[in-house]
Tab-separated table of C-alpha atoms in Angstrom:
chain	number	residue	atom	x	y	z
A	12	MET	CA	-20.273	-55.821	-5.853
A	13	LYS	CA	-16.959	-55.859	-3.994
A	14	LYS	CA	-13.760	-56.406	-5.923
A	15	GLU	CA	-13.177	-59.647	-4.025
A	16	ASP	CA	-16.446	-60.986	-5.453
A	17	LEU	CA	-15.742	-60.007	-9.070
A	18	LYS	CA	-14.419	-63.141	-10.765
A	19	ILE	CA	-11.824	-62.253	-13.400
A	20	VAL	CA	-10.016	-64.373	-15.984
A	21	PHE	CA	-6.903	-62.671	-17.338
A	22	PHE	CA	-5.516	-63.409	-20.839
A	23	GLY	CA	-1.987	-62.324	-21.754
A	24	THR	CA	1.498	-63.416	-22.752
A	25	PRO	CA	4.385	-60.883	-22.699
A	26	GLU	CA	5.886	-58.565	-20.093
A	27	PHE	CA	3.532	-55.809	-21.272
A	28	ALA	CA	0.623	-57.779	-19.791
A	29	VAL	CA	2.384	-58.631	-16.505
A	30	GLU	CA	2.217	-55.035	-15.264
A	31	SER	CA	-1.587	-55.021	-15.400
A	32	LEU	CA	-1.906	-58.530	-13.961
A	33	ALA	CA	0.347	-57.566	-11.065
A	34	ARG	CA	-1.709	-54.440	-10.429
A	35	LEU	CA	-4.870	-56.557	-10.225
A	36	VAL	CA	-3.304	-59.115	-7.883
A	37	ASP	CA	-1.644	-56.515	-5.653
A	38	GLY	CA	-4.913	-54.569	-5.559
A	39	GLY	CA	-6.802	-57.526	-4.120
A	40	TYR	CA	-8.910	-58.296	-7.189
A	41	ASN	CA	-10.141	-61.856	-7.620
A	42	VAL	CA	-8.159	-63.288	-10.545
A	43	GLU	CA	-9.633	-66.787	-10.816
A	44	ALA	CA	-7.375	-67.945	-13.655
A	45	VAL	CA	-4.728	-66.773	-16.096
A	46	VAL	CA	-4.734	-67.847	-19.759
A	47	THR	CA	-1.447	-67.679	-21.649
A	48	MET	CA	0.327	-69.305	-24.593
A	49	PRO	CA	1.629	-72.879	-24.301
A	50	ASP	CA	5.268	-73.376	-23.317
A	51	LYS	CA	7.586	-73.660	-26.308
A	52	GLU	CA	11.114	-74.737	-27.114
A	53	ALA	CA	13.569	-71.947	-27.911
A	54	GLY	CA	17.253	-71.342	-28.416
A	55	ARG	CA	20.035	-73.666	-29.454
A	56	GLY	CA	19.495	-75.919	-26.451
A	57	ARG	CA	15.755	-76.176	-27.209
A	58	LYS	CA	14.990	-75.198	-23.634
A	59	ILE	CA	11.368	-74.974	-22.618
A	60	MET	CA	10.361	-71.321	-22.413
A	61	GLN	CA	7.425	-70.028	-20.409
A	62	SER	CA	5.664	-66.746	-21.139
A	63	ASP	CA	6.283	-63.799	-18.808
A	64	VAL	CA	2.645	-63.976	-17.743
A	65	LYS	CA	2.928	-67.662	-16.820
A	66	LYS	CA	6.083	-67.067	-14.786
A	67	TYR	CA	4.328	-64.369	-12.777
A	68	ALA	CA	1.126	-66.402	-12.377
A	69	VAL	CA	3.001	-69.477	-11.104
A	70	GLU	CA	4.983	-67.323	-8.674
A	71	LYS	CA	1.711	-65.962	-7.267
A	72	GLY	CA	-0.009	-69.351	-7.158
A	73	LEU	CA	-2.643	-68.462	-9.749
A	74	ARG	CA	-4.389	-71.097	-11.824
A	75	VAL	CA	-2.885	-71.217	-15.329
A	76	LEU	CA	-4.595	-72.406	-18.525
A	77	GLN	CA	-2.497	-72.882	-21.681
A	78	PRO	CA	-4.768	-73.992	-24.532
A	79	GLU	CA	-3.306	-74.984	-27.880
A	80	LYS	CA	-6.655	-74.251	-29.515
A	81	LEU	CA	-8.955	-71.568	-28.166
A	82	LYS	CA	-12.084	-73.355	-29.434
A	83	SER	CA	-11.198	-76.726	-27.912
A	84	PRO	CA	-14.064	-78.188	-25.845
A	85	GLU	CA	-11.716	-78.804	-22.892
A	86	PHE	CA	-10.684	-75.150	-22.733
A	87	VAL	CA	-14.188	-73.762	-23.278
A	88	ASP	CA	-15.568	-76.087	-20.590
A	89	ALA	CA	-12.838	-75.042	-18.161
A	90	LEU	CA	-13.783	-71.387	-18.658
A	91	ARG	CA	-17.473	-72.132	-18.220
A	92	GLU	CA	-16.755	-73.911	-14.924
A	93	ILE	CA	-14.995	-70.803	-13.617
A	94	ASN	CA	-18.149	-68.799	-14.394
A	95	ALA	CA	-16.201	-65.527	-14.484
A	96	ASP	CA	-17.876	-62.125	-14.486
A	97	LEU	CA	-15.201	-60.419	-16.592
A	98	PHE	CA	-12.402	-61.311	-19.016
A	99	ILE	CA	-9.415	-58.978	-19.468
A	100	ILE	CA	-7.212	-59.352	-22.563
A	101	ILE	CA	-3.741	-57.825	-22.993
A	102	ALA	CA	-1.352	-58.791	-25.796
A	103	PHE	CA	-2.906	-62.189	-26.463
A	104	ARG	CA	-4.223	-64.066	-29.472
A	105	MET	CA	-7.466	-63.228	-31.261
A	106	LEU	CA	-10.281	-64.822	-29.254
A	107	PRO	CA	-13.201	-66.680	-30.828
A	108	GLU	CA	-16.655	-65.376	-30.012
A	109	ILE	CA	-17.491	-68.504	-28.014
A	110	VAL	CA	-14.843	-67.298	-25.541
A	111	TRP	CA	-15.092	-63.505	-25.462
A	112	ALA	CA	-18.907	-63.526	-25.321
A	113	MET	CA	-18.917	-65.778	-22.257
A	114	PRO	CA	-18.684	-63.458	-19.179
A	115	ARG	CA	-21.770	-61.541	-18.088
A	116	LEU	CA	-19.930	-58.199	-17.826
A	117	GLY	CA	-18.103	-58.649	-21.112
A	118	THR	CA	-14.499	-58.887	-22.255
A	119	PHE	CA	-12.288	-55.837	-22.509
A	120	ASN	CA	-8.891	-55.410	-24.104
A	121	LEU	CA	-6.000	-53.060	-23.362
A	122	HIS	CA	-4.444	-52.051	-26.692
A	123	GLY	CA	-1.152	-50.182	-27.162
A	124	SER	CA	-2.447	-47.383	-29.381
A	125	LEU	CA	-4.976	-44.587	-29.550
A	126	LEU	CA	-7.716	-46.457	-31.348
A	127	PRO	CA	-8.977	-46.383	-34.023
A	128	LYS	CA	-5.397	-45.706	-35.171
A	129	TYR	CA	-3.004	-48.642	-35.331
A	130	ARG	CA	-5.216	-51.683	-35.195
A	131	GLY	CA	-3.160	-54.860	-35.316
A	132	ALA	CA	-0.303	-56.768	-33.728
A	133	ALA	CA	2.465	-54.134	-33.647
A	134	PRO	CA	0.884	-50.762	-32.789
A	135	ILE	CA	3.785	-49.320	-30.784
A	136	ASN	CA	6.409	-50.190	-33.397
A	137	ARG	CA	4.308	-48.917	-36.282
A	138	ALA	CA	3.470	-45.599	-34.619
A	139	ILE	CA	7.156	-44.767	-34.128
A	140	MET	CA	8.172	-46.122	-37.546
A	141	ASN	CA	5.560	-43.804	-39.099
A	142	GLY	CA	6.925	-40.775	-37.248
A	143	GLU	CA	3.917	-40.199	-34.983
A	144	LYS	CA	4.345	-37.514	-32.297
A	145	GLU	CA	1.829	-39.112	-29.938
A	146	THR	CA	0.602	-42.547	-28.935
A	147	GLY	CA	-1.156	-44.118	-25.975
A	148	VAL	CA	-3.306	-46.967	-24.701
A	149	THR	CA	-6.993	-47.694	-25.134
A	150	THR	CA	-9.394	-50.004	-23.331
A	151	PHE	CA	-12.327	-51.308	-25.350
A	152	PHE	CA	-14.882	-54.095	-25.331
A	153	LEU	CA	-14.289	-56.942	-27.750
A	154	LYS	CA	-16.540	-57.652	-30.672
A	155	HIS	CA	-16.135	-59.821	-33.757
A	156	GLU	CA	-13.797	-57.663	-35.890
A	157	ILE	CA	-10.316	-57.247	-34.386
A	158	ASP	CA	-9.674	-54.007	-32.418
A	159	THR	CA	-13.027	-52.488	-33.441
A	160	GLY	CA	-15.136	-52.620	-30.268
A	161	ASP	CA	-16.589	-49.696	-28.321
A	162	ILE	CA	-13.952	-47.571	-26.587
A	163	ILE	CA	-14.023	-47.391	-22.806
A	164	GLY	CA	-11.140	-44.980	-22.274
A	165	SER	CA	-7.734	-43.900	-23.526
A	166	ARG	CA	-4.648	-42.101	-22.321
A	167	SER	CA	-1.949	-40.500	-24.469
A	168	ILE	CA	1.783	-39.773	-24.184
A	169	PRO	CA	4.122	-37.809	-26.472
A	170	ILE	CA	6.734	-39.552	-28.624
A	171	GLY	CA	10.036	-37.661	-28.574
A	172	GLU	CA	12.254	-37.219	-31.618
A	173	ASN	CA	14.675	-39.902	-30.418
A	174	ASP	CA	12.392	-42.151	-28.340
A	175	ASN	CA	12.605	-45.814	-29.310
A	176	VAL	CA	10.035	-48.562	-29.037
A	177	GLY	CA	11.586	-49.955	-25.842
A	178	GLU	CA	11.199	-46.623	-24.045
A	179	ILE	CA	7.635	-46.027	-25.244
A	180	TYR	CA	6.715	-49.651	-24.475
A	181	ASP	CA	7.788	-49.191	-20.838
A	182	GLN	CA	5.764	-45.999	-20.485
A	183	LEU	CA	2.650	-47.527	-22.051
A	184	MET	CA	2.988	-50.648	-19.920
A	185	LYS	CA	2.736	-48.531	-16.757
A	186	ILE	CA	-0.114	-46.280	-17.831
A	187	GLY	CA	-1.804	-49.395	-19.209
A	188	GLY	CA	-1.843	-50.788	-15.682
A	189	ASP	CA	-3.539	-47.577	-14.519
A	190	MET	CA	-6.120	-47.878	-17.292
A	191	VAL	CA	-6.949	-51.499	-16.483
A	192	ILE	CA	-7.562	-50.724	-12.800
A	193	GLU	CA	-9.576	-47.631	-13.700
A	194	THR	CA	-11.713	-49.639	-16.123
A	195	VAL	CA	-12.396	-52.433	-13.614
A	196	GLU	CA	-13.287	-49.868	-10.923
A	197	ASN	CA	-15.743	-48.151	-13.262
A	198	ILE	CA	-17.332	-51.525	-14.049
A	199	LEU	CA	-17.667	-52.278	-10.335
A	200	ASN	CA	-19.089	-48.844	-9.568
A	201	GLY	CA	-21.519	-48.831	-12.478
A	202	THR	CA	-19.961	-45.630	-13.833
A	203	LEU	CA	-18.602	-47.085	-17.076
A	204	THR	CA	-19.321	-45.245	-20.318
A	205	THR	CA	-18.339	-46.259	-23.854
A	206	SER	CA	-18.249	-44.701	-27.297
A	207	PRO	CA	-18.161	-46.350	-30.736
A	208	GLN	CA	-15.012	-46.086	-32.826
A	209	PRO	CA	-15.284	-43.744	-35.832
A	210	GLU	CA	-15.879	-45.641	-39.037
A	211	GLY	CA	-13.147	-45.698	-41.651
A	212	GLU	CA	-10.536	-43.888	-39.533
A	213	PHE	CA	-7.792	-46.391	-38.808
A	214	THR	CA	-4.182	-47.192	-39.613
A	215	PRO	CA	-3.164	-50.868	-39.855
A	216	ALA	CA	-0.360	-52.108	-37.587
A	217	PRO	CA	0.533	-55.562	-38.938
A	218	LYS	CA	2.956	-57.958	-37.293
A	219	ILE	CA	6.669	-57.238	-37.813
A	220	PHE	CA	8.527	-59.748	-39.984
A	221	LYS	CA	12.260	-59.920	-40.691
A	222	GLU	CA	12.078	-58.160	-44.045
A	223	ASP	CA	10.156	-55.302	-42.411
A	224	CYS	CA	13.338	-54.644	-40.432
A	225	ARG	CA	15.698	-54.194	-43.393
A	226	ILE	CA	16.784	-50.576	-43.914
A	227	ASP	CA	16.246	-48.958	-47.313
A	228	TRP	CA	18.985	-46.318	-47.533
A	229	ASN	CA	17.280	-44.707	-50.537
A	230	LYS	CA	14.603	-43.305	-48.234
A	231	PRO	CA	14.934	-39.892	-46.535
A	232	ALA	CA	17.070	-39.727	-43.378
A	233	GLN	CA	14.065	-38.943	-41.161
A	234	GLU	CA	12.191	-42.033	-42.347
A	235	ILE	CA	15.235	-44.239	-41.725
A	236	HIS	CA	15.751	-42.693	-38.276
A	237	ASN	CA	12.105	-43.451	-37.441
A	238	HIS	CA	12.491	-46.975	-38.817
A	239	ILE	CA	15.528	-47.649	-36.601
A	240	ARG	CA	14.003	-46.350	-33.371
A	241	GLY	CA	10.652	-48.003	-34.105
A	242	LEU	CA	12.432	-51.378	-34.030
A	243	SER	CA	14.945	-50.721	-31.229
A	244	PRO	CA	15.925	-52.626	-29.187
A	245	TYR	CA	13.813	-55.489	-30.550
A	246	PRO	CA	13.581	-56.920	-33.157
A	247	ALA	CA	16.048	-54.265	-34.454
A	248	ALA	CA	16.532	-52.726	-37.865
A	249	PHE	CA	19.344	-54.237	-39.901
A	250	SER	CA	21.390	-53.804	-43.035
A	251	THR	CA	24.157	-55.664	-44.829
A	252	LEU	CA	27.539	-53.993	-44.387
A	253	ILE	CA	30.202	-54.335	-47.077
A	254	ASP	CA	33.681	-53.671	-45.709
A	255	VAL	CA	36.654	-52.347	-47.663
A	256	THR	CA	37.641	-55.910	-48.650
A	257	GLY	CA	34.176	-56.581	-50.097
A	258	LYS	CA	33.139	-58.926	-47.274
A	259	PRO	CA	29.408	-58.729	-46.371
A	260	ILE	CA	28.069	-58.943	-42.806
A	261	ASP	CA	24.595	-58.318	-41.441
A	262	VAL	CA	24.512	-55.565	-38.817
A	263	LYS	CA	21.683	-54.589	-36.472
A	264	ILE	CA	21.414	-50.838	-35.934
A	265	PHE	CA	19.918	-49.597	-32.663
A	266	GLU	CA	20.547	-45.857	-32.521
A	267	SER	CA	20.907	-43.086	-35.058
A	268	ARG	CA	20.987	-39.316	-35.037
A	269	MET	CA	19.776	-36.778	-37.546
A	270	THR	CA	22.416	-34.442	-38.930
A	271	SER	CA	22.308	-31.430	-41.207
A	272	ASP	CA	25.197	-32.712	-43.334
A	273	SER	CA	24.743	-33.189	-47.042
A	274	SER	CA	26.631	-36.147	-48.394
A	275	GLY	CA	27.506	-36.069	-52.063
A	276	LEU	CA	27.535	-39.857	-51.630
A	277	GLN	CA	25.235	-42.552	-52.953
A	278	PRO	CA	22.612	-43.934	-50.519
A	279	GLY	CA	24.242	-46.526	-48.262
A	280	GLU	CA	27.787	-45.225	-48.671
A	281	VAL	CA	29.687	-44.697	-45.410
A	282	LYS	CA	31.754	-41.734	-44.228
A	283	VAL	CA	33.970	-42.233	-41.158
A	284	ASP	CA	35.027	-39.141	-39.243
A	285	GLY	CA	37.308	-40.108	-36.364
A	286	LYS	CA	35.171	-42.189	-33.988
A	287	LYS	CA	31.936	-41.311	-35.785
A	288	MET	CA	30.218	-43.052	-38.690
A	289	PHE	CA	27.731	-41.496	-41.090
A	290	VAL	CA	25.667	-43.217	-43.797
A	291	ALA	CA	24.280	-41.483	-46.858
A	292	THR	CA	20.501	-41.644	-47.308
A	293	GLY	CA	18.136	-40.463	-50.003
A	294	ASP	CA	18.436	-36.863	-48.835
A	295	GLY	CA	21.506	-36.468	-46.615
A	296	MET	CA	23.549	-38.166	-43.897
A	297	LEU	CA	22.491	-40.134	-40.818
A	298	GLU	CA	24.874	-40.736	-37.935
A	299	ILE	CA	24.928	-44.281	-36.522
A	300	LEU	CA	25.448	-44.389	-32.751
A	301	SER	CA	25.215	-48.063	-31.742
A	302	LEU	CA	25.033	-51.334	-33.638
A	303	GLN	CA	25.642	-55.082	-33.468
A	304	PRO	CA	27.511	-57.112	-36.091
A	305	ALA	CA	26.252	-60.680	-36.535
A	306	GLY	CA	27.764	-62.959	-33.887
A	307	LYS	CA	28.935	-60.046	-31.704
A	308	LYS	CA	27.522	-57.993	-28.860
A	309	ARG	CA	25.900	-54.600	-29.211
A	310	MET	CA	28.493	-51.821	-29.173
A	311	GLU	CA	28.965	-48.107	-29.608
A	312	THR	CA	30.122	-46.947	-33.040
A	313	SER	CA	33.526	-45.921	-31.665
A	314	ALA	CA	34.160	-49.529	-30.558
A	315	PHE	CA	32.791	-50.910	-33.835
A	316	LEU	CA	35.248	-48.826	-35.864
A	317	LEU	CA	38.203	-50.352	-34.019
A	318	GLY	CA	37.518	-53.714	-35.620
A	319	TYR	CA	35.615	-52.924	-38.812
A	320	HIS	CA	36.350	-50.813	-41.875
A	321	PRO	CA	32.970	-50.121	-43.483
A	322	ASN	CA	32.577	-49.111	-47.098
A	323	ASN	CA	28.829	-49.153	-47.643
A	324	PHE	CA	25.530	-50.610	-46.488
A	325	GLN	CA	23.194	-52.431	-48.841
Protein backbone atom coordinates (compact mmCIF):
# COMPACT_ATOMS: atom_id res chain seq x y z
CA MET A 1 0.00 0.00 0.00
CA LYS A 2 1.18 3.52 -0.81
CA LYS A 3 1.10 6.16 1.89
CA GLU A 4 -1.45 8.14 -0.13
CA ASP A 5 -3.83 5.18 0.12
CA LEU A 6 -3.44 4.65 3.88
CA LYS A 7 -6.40 6.39 5.50
CA ILE A 8 -5.41 7.87 8.86
CA VAL A 9 -7.46 9.54 11.59
CA PHE A 10 -5.32 11.57 13.98
CA PHE A 11 -6.35 12.22 17.62
CA GLY A 12 -4.60 14.92 19.64
CA THR A 13 -4.94 18.22 21.47
CA PRO A 14 -1.79 20.13 22.56
CA GLU A 15 1.30 21.46 20.80
CA PHE A 16 3.07 18.17 21.56
CA ALA A 17 0.75 16.44 19.07
CA VAL A 18 1.04 19.13 16.36
CA GLU A 19 4.65 18.20 15.56
CA SER A 20 3.66 14.65 14.59
CA LEU A 21 0.54 15.76 12.71
CA ALA A 22 2.60 18.26 10.73
CA ARG A 23 5.16 15.58 9.90
CA LEU A 24 2.38 13.35 8.54
CA VAL A 25 0.82 16.14 6.47
CA ASP A 26 4.15 17.43 5.14
CA GLY A 27 5.17 13.86 4.33
CA GLY A 28 2.17 13.36 2.07
CA TYR A 29 0.30 10.89 4.28
CA ASN A 30 -3.47 10.72 3.91
CA VAL A 31 -4.89 12.26 7.09
CA GLU A 32 -8.63 11.88 6.51
CA ALA A 33 -9.71 13.62 9.72
CA VAL A 34 -8.40 15.11 12.95
CA VAL A 35 -10.14 14.53 16.29
CA THR A 36 -9.51 17.05 19.06
CA MET A 37 -11.17 18.45 22.18
CA PRO A 38 -14.17 20.79 21.86
CA ASP A 39 -13.51 24.54 21.92
CA LYS A 40 -13.78 26.03 25.40
CA GLU A 41 -14.05 29.41 27.07
CA ALA A 42 -10.94 30.64 28.87
CA GLY A 43 -9.52 33.73 30.49
CA ARG A 44 -11.22 36.74 32.01
CA GLY A 45 -12.90 37.65 28.73
CA ARG A 46 -14.25 34.10 28.33
CA LYS A 47 -12.82 33.97 24.83
CA ILE A 48 -13.33 30.81 22.84
CA MET A 49 -10.09 28.84 22.79
CA GLN A 50 -9.22 26.24 20.19
CA SER A 51 -6.71 23.45 20.76
CA ASP A 52 -3.30 23.71 19.07
CA VAL A 53 -4.19 20.67 16.98
CA LYS A 54 -7.43 22.26 15.75
CA LYS A 55 -5.66 25.49 14.81
CA TYR A 56 -3.16 23.55 12.71
CA ALA A 57 -5.83 21.31 11.16
CA VAL A 58 -8.01 24.27 10.13
CA GLU A 59 -4.98 26.05 8.65
CA LYS A 60 -4.26 22.97 6.53
CA GLY A 61 -7.88 22.42 5.52
CA LEU A 62 -8.22 19.09 7.32
CA ARG A 63 -11.57 17.77 8.48
CA VAL A 64 -11.99 18.33 12.23
CA LEU A 65 -14.18 16.33 14.62
CA GLN A 66 -14.71 17.63 18.17
CA PRO A 67 -16.90 15.17 20.09
CA GLU A 68 -18.13 16.00 23.58
CA LYS A 69 -18.61 12.29 24.24
CA LEU A 70 -16.39 9.70 22.61
CA LYS A 71 -19.13 7.04 22.69
CA SER A 72 -21.80 9.24 21.11
CA PRO A 73 -23.51 7.54 18.14
CA GLU A 74 -22.91 10.61 15.94
CA PHE A 75 -19.16 10.51 16.53
CA VAL A 76 -18.85 6.73 16.19
CA ASP A 77 -20.87 6.81 12.96
CA ALA A 78 -18.71 9.61 11.57
CA LEU A 79 -15.59 7.52 12.20
CA ARG A 80 -17.15 4.45 10.63
CA GLU A 81 -18.01 6.45 7.49
CA ILE A 82 -14.36 7.46 7.13
CA ASN A 83 -13.42 3.76 7.19
CA ALA A 84 -9.84 4.55 8.23
CA ASP A 85 -7.05 1.99 8.15
CA LEU A 86 -5.16 3.43 11.13
CA PHE A 87 -5.77 5.68 14.13
CA ILE A 88 -2.88 7.63 15.71
CA ILE A 89 -3.28 9.01 19.24
CA ILE A 90 -1.03 11.65 20.84
CA ALA A 91 -1.89 13.46 24.08
CA PHE A 92 -5.63 12.88 23.86
CA ARG A 93 -8.34 11.49 26.11
CA MET A 94 -8.72 7.81 26.97
CA LEU A 95 -10.56 6.19 24.06
CA PRO A 96 -13.37 3.66 24.48
CA GLU A 97 -12.86 0.29 22.86
CA ILE A 98 -15.64 0.94 20.35
CA VAL A 99 -13.34 3.63 18.91
CA TRP A 100 -9.80 2.28 19.21
CA ALA A 101 -10.77 -1.19 17.97
CA MET A 102 -12.30 0.22 14.79
CA PRO A 103 -9.44 0.49 12.21
CA ARG A 104 -8.20 -2.66 10.51
CA LEU A 105 -4.51 -1.90 11.19
CA GLY A 106 -5.12 -0.89 14.78
CA THR A 107 -4.64 2.23 16.89
CA PHE A 108 -1.24 3.29 18.13
CA ASN A 109 -0.28 5.91 20.69
CA LEU A 110 2.83 8.05 21.10
CA HIS A 111 3.53 8.37 24.83
CA GLY A 112 6.05 10.73 26.46
CA SER A 113 7.93 8.15 28.52
CA LEU A 114 9.89 4.94 28.27
CA LEU A 115 7.07 2.53 28.97
CA PRO A 116 6.29 0.69 31.15
CA LYS A 117 7.63 3.51 33.36
CA TYR A 118 5.43 6.56 33.86
CA ARG A 119 2.01 5.46 32.73
CA GLY A 120 -0.50 8.28 33.06
CA ALA A 121 -1.26 11.88 32.16
CA ALA A 122 1.96 13.66 33.20
CA PRO A 123 4.91 11.40 32.32
CA ILE A 124 7.41 14.13 31.43
CA ASN A 125 6.75 16.17 34.57
CA ARG A 126 6.85 13.15 36.85
CA ALA A 127 10.10 11.79 35.42
CA ILE A 128 11.93 15.06 36.13
CA MET A 129 10.23 15.56 39.51
CA ASN A 130 11.46 12.08 40.50
CA GLY A 131 15.04 12.88 39.49
CA GLU A 132 15.26 10.49 36.54
CA LYS A 133 18.44 10.74 34.43
CA GLU A 134 16.74 9.48 31.27
CA THR A 135 13.37 9.62 29.55
CA GLY A 136 12.02 9.19 26.05
CA VAL A 137 9.02 8.38 23.87
CA THR A 138 7.30 5.09 23.13
CA THR A 139 4.86 4.01 20.45
CA PHE A 140 2.48 1.20 21.36
CA PHE A 141 -0.81 -0.31 20.27
CA LEU A 142 -3.83 0.50 22.40
CA LYS A 143 -5.65 -2.08 24.43
CA HIS A 144 -8.21 -1.81 27.22
CA GLU A 145 -5.98 -0.83 30.18
CA ILE A 146 -4.40 2.63 29.82
CA ASP A 147 -0.79 2.73 28.52
CA THR A 148 -0.41 -1.07 28.69
CA GLY A 149 -0.45 -2.20 25.05
CA ASP A 150 2.33 -3.94 23.13
CA ILE A 151 5.36 -1.72 22.50
CA ILE A 152 6.25 -0.91 18.91
CA GLY A 153 9.37 1.15 19.53
CA SER A 154 11.02 3.66 21.83
CA ARG A 155 13.75 6.26 21.80
CA SER A 156 15.54 7.75 24.81
CA ILE A 157 17.23 11.04 25.71
CA PRO A 158 19.24 12.05 28.80
CA ILE A 159 17.84 14.45 31.39
CA GLY A 160 20.48 16.94 32.53
CA GLU A 161 20.87 18.11 36.12
CA ASN A 162 19.18 21.44 35.36
CA ASP A 163 16.88 20.52 32.46
CA ASN A 164 13.28 21.57 33.01
CA VAL A 165 10.07 20.10 31.68
CA GLY A 166 9.78 22.73 28.93
CA GLU A 167 13.18 21.81 27.51
CA ILE A 168 12.60 18.05 27.68
CA TYR A 169 9.09 18.48 26.25
CA ASP A 170 10.51 20.22 23.17
CA GLN A 171 13.08 17.48 22.62
CA LEU A 172 10.53 14.69 23.02
CA MET A 173 8.08 16.45 20.73
CA LYS A 174 10.64 16.36 17.90
CA ILE A 175 11.84 12.80 18.36
CA GLY A 176 8.18 11.83 18.81
CA GLY A 177 7.55 13.08 15.28
CA ASP A 178 10.38 10.84 14.07
CA MET A 179 8.89 7.87 15.91
CA VAL A 180 5.41 8.39 14.48
CA ILE A 181 6.71 8.49 10.89
CA GLU A 182 8.95 5.49 11.53
CA THR A 183 6.03 3.53 12.97
CA VAL A 184 3.70 4.35 10.06
CA GLU A 185 6.43 3.42 7.55
CA ASN A 186 6.96 0.06 9.26
CA ILE A 187 3.21 -0.58 9.15
CA LEU A 188 3.14 0.24 5.43
CA ASN A 189 6.18 -1.91 4.70
CA GLY A 190 5.00 -4.87 6.76
CA THR A 191 8.16 -4.72 8.87
CA LEU A 192 6.49 -3.82 12.18
CA THR A 193 7.42 -5.83 15.26
CA THR A 194 6.01 -5.49 18.79
CA SER A 195 6.84 -6.72 22.27
CA PRO A 196 4.62 -6.98 25.36
CA GLN A 197 5.27 -4.67 28.29
CA PRO A 198 6.82 -6.36 31.34
CA GLU A 199 4.25 -7.12 33.99
CA GLY A 200 4.38 -5.22 37.26
CA GLU A 201 7.18 -2.84 36.22
CA PHE A 202 5.65 0.62 36.03
CA THR A 203 5.66 3.99 37.75
CA PRO A 204 2.39 5.97 37.84
CA ALA A 205 2.38 9.48 36.36
CA PRO A 206 -0.93 11.01 37.49
CA LYS A 207 -2.25 14.36 36.35
CA ILE A 208 -0.73 17.45 38.01
CA PHE A 209 -3.05 19.38 40.31
CA LYS A 210 -2.40 22.70 42.05
CA GLU A 211 -1.44 21.18 45.39
CA ASP A 212 1.10 18.96 43.61
CA CYS A 213 2.92 22.18 42.74
CA ARG A 214 3.37 23.49 46.29
CA ILE A 215 6.97 23.28 47.53
CA ASP A 216 7.70 21.47 50.79
CA TRP A 217 10.85 23.15 52.11
CA ASN A 218 11.35 20.36 54.65
CA LYS A 219 12.45 18.03 51.86
CA PRO A 220 16.10 17.73 50.74
CA ALA A 221 17.42 20.42 48.38
CA GLN A 222 17.83 17.96 45.50
CA GLU A 223 14.19 16.87 45.72
CA ILE A 224 13.00 20.49 45.75
CA HIS A 225 15.28 21.35 42.81
CA ASN A 226 13.79 18.42 40.86
CA HIS A 227 10.28 19.49 41.87
CA ILE A 228 10.86 23.04 40.56
CA ARG A 229 12.33 22.03 37.21
CA GLY A 230 9.76 19.26 36.74
CA LEU A 231 7.04 21.93 36.78
CA SER A 232 8.85 24.73 34.93
CA PRO A 233 7.70 26.71 33.05
CA TYR A 234 4.18 25.29 33.39
CA PRO A 235 2.26 24.86 35.63
CA ALA A 236 5.15 26.02 37.89
CA ALA A 237 6.06 25.17 41.46
CA PHE A 238 4.95 27.72 44.03
CA SER A 239 5.27 28.71 47.65
CA THR A 240 3.86 31.38 49.94
CA LEU A 241 6.39 34.11 50.70
CA ILE A 242 6.22 36.01 53.98
CA ASP A 243 8.01 39.35 53.77
CA VAL A 244 9.64 41.22 56.65
CA THR A 245 6.33 42.95 57.45
CA GLY A 246 4.52 39.61 57.74
CA LYS A 247 2.59 40.04 54.48
CA PRO A 248 2.00 36.77 52.56
CA ILE A 249 2.15 36.47 48.76
CA ASP A 250 2.13 33.41 46.53
CA VAL A 251 5.22 33.15 44.34
CA LYS A 252 5.89 30.82 41.41
CA ILE A 253 9.47 29.58 41.26
CA PHE A 254 10.91 28.63 37.87
CA GLU A 255 14.64 28.12 38.36
CA SER A 256 16.85 27.01 41.20
CA ARG A 257 20.45 25.95 41.65
CA MET A 258 22.05 23.46 43.98
CA THR A 259 24.66 24.86 46.34
CA SER A 260 27.04 23.30 48.83
CA ASP A 261 26.15 25.82 51.53
CA SER A 262 24.85 24.64 54.87
CA SER A 263 22.27 26.94 56.35
CA GLY A 264 21.85 26.82 60.10
CA LEU A 265 18.35 28.09 59.25
CA GLN A 266 14.95 26.46 59.51
CA PRO A 267 13.45 25.05 56.28
CA GLY A 268 11.86 27.88 54.30
CA GLU A 269 13.92 30.66 55.87
CA VAL A 270 15.54 33.05 53.39
CA LYS A 271 19.11 34.36 53.22
CA VAL A 272 19.80 37.30 50.89
CA ASP A 273 23.38 37.82 49.75
CA GLY A 274 23.61 40.92 47.56
CA LYS A 275 21.56 40.15 44.44
CA LYS A 276 21.21 36.46 45.31
CA MET A 277 18.55 34.69 47.36
CA PHE A 278 18.92 31.34 49.10
CA VAL A 279 16.23 29.29 50.87
CA ALA A 280 16.92 26.75 53.58
CA THR A 281 15.71 23.20 52.89
CA GLY A 282 15.69 20.01 54.90
CA ASP A 283 19.41 19.49 54.30
CA GLY A 284 21.00 22.75 53.13
CA MET A 285 20.45 25.80 50.94
CA LEU A 286 18.92 26.17 47.48
CA GLU A 287 19.53 29.25 45.36
CA ILE A 288 16.46 30.71 43.62
CA LEU A 289 17.23 32.15 40.18
CA SER A 290 13.89 33.28 38.72
CA LEU A 291 10.38 33.63 40.08
CA GLN A 292 7.02 35.36 39.65
CA PRO A 293 5.06 37.05 42.44
CA ALA A 294 1.27 36.85 42.07
CA GLY A 295 0.02 39.57 39.73
CA LYS A 296 3.51 40.31 38.34
CA LYS A 297 5.65 39.09 35.47
CA ARG A 298 8.38 36.49 35.74
CA MET A 299 11.68 38.06 36.78
CA GLU A 300 15.23 37.27 37.77
CA THR A 301 15.95 37.15 41.51
CA SER A 302 18.06 40.32 41.31
CA ALA A 303 15.03 42.26 40.02
CA PHE A 304 12.73 40.61 42.57
CA LEU A 305 14.93 41.75 45.45
CA LEU A 306 14.60 45.39 44.38
CA GLY A 307 10.93 45.37 45.30
CA TYR A 308 10.56 42.60 47.87
CA HIS A 309 12.15 41.89 51.25
CA PRO A 310 11.62 38.18 51.87
CA ASN A 311 11.77 36.63 55.31
CA ASN A 312 10.67 33.05 54.73
CA PHE A 313 8.67 30.73 52.51
CA GLN A 314 5.89 28.54 53.85
